[in-house]
Tab-separated table of C-alpha atoms and ligand atoms in Angstrom:
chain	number	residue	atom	x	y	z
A	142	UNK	CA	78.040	164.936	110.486
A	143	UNK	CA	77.940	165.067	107.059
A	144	UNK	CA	74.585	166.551	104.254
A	145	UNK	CA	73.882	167.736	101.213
A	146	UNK	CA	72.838	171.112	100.085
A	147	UNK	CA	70.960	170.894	96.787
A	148	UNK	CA	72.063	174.595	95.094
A	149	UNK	CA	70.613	176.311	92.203
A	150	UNK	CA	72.750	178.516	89.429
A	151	UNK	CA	75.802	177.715	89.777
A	152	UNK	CA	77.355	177.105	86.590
A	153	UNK	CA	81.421	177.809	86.474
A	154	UNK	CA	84.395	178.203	88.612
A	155	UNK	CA	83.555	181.352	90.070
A	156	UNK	CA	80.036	180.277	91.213
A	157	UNK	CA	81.682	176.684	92.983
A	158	UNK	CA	84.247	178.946	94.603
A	159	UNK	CA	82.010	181.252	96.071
A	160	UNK	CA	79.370	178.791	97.096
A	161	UNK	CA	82.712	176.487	98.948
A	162	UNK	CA	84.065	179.788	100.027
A	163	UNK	CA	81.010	180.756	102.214
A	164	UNK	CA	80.366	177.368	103.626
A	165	UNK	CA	83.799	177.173	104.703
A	166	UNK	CA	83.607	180.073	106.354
A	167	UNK	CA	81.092	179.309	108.921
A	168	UNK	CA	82.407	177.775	112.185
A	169	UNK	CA	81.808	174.092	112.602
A	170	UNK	CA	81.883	173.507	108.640
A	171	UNK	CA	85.217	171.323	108.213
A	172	UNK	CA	84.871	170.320	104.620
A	173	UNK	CA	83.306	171.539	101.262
A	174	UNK	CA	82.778	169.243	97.981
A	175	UNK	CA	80.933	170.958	94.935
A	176	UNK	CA	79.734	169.009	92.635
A	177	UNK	CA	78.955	171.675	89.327
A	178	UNK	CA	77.073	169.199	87.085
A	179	UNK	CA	74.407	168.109	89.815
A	180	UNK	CA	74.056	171.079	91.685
A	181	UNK	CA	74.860	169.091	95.151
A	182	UNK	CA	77.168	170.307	97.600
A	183	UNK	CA	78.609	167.910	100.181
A	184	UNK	CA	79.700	169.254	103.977
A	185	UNK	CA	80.920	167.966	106.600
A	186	UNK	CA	80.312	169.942	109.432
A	187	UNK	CA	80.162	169.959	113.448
A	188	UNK	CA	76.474	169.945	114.481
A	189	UNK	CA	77.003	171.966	117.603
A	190	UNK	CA	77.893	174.476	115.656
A	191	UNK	CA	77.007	175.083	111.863
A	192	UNK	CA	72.908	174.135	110.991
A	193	UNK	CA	71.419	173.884	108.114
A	194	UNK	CA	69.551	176.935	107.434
A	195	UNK	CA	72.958	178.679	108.181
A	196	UNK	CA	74.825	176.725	105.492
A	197	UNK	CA	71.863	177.484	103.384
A	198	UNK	CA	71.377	181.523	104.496
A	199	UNK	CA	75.509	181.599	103.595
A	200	UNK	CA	74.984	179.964	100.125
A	201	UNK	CA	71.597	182.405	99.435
A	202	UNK	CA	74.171	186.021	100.780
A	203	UNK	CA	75.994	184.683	97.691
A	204	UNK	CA	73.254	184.930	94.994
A	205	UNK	CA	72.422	181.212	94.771
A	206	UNK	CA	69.293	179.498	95.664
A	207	UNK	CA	69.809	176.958	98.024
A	208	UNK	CA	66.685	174.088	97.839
A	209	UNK	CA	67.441	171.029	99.676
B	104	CU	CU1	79.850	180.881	87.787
């Protein structure tokens, strides 16, 4: 399975490390792209075990607002 997060403030480096860093740190997530300029986040993920709202609770414990 594969989605798109829409995410909110991040603006360098540091922001699309941590935001890749705590996706790919949840089981079932196999692959993080971060795309700075649009603010979308691509993952590929296994659906029995990594949801949504998790990938989106993970990206909010980091300080940015996840909307879509
Ligand atoms: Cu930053």
């Amino acid at each position: 399975m594969q989605l798109t997060l829409e995410v909110n403030g991040m603006t360098c480096g540091h922001c699309e490390k941590a935001v890749k860093g705590a996706l790919e740190e949840l089981e079932g997530v196999h692959g993080v792209e971060v795309h700075l300029d649009s603010g979308k986040v691509d993952v590929s993920y296994d659906e029995a075990f990594a949801t949504k709202a998790m990938m989106k609770e993970a990206v909010e414990a980091q300080g940015y607002d996840a909307v879509g």
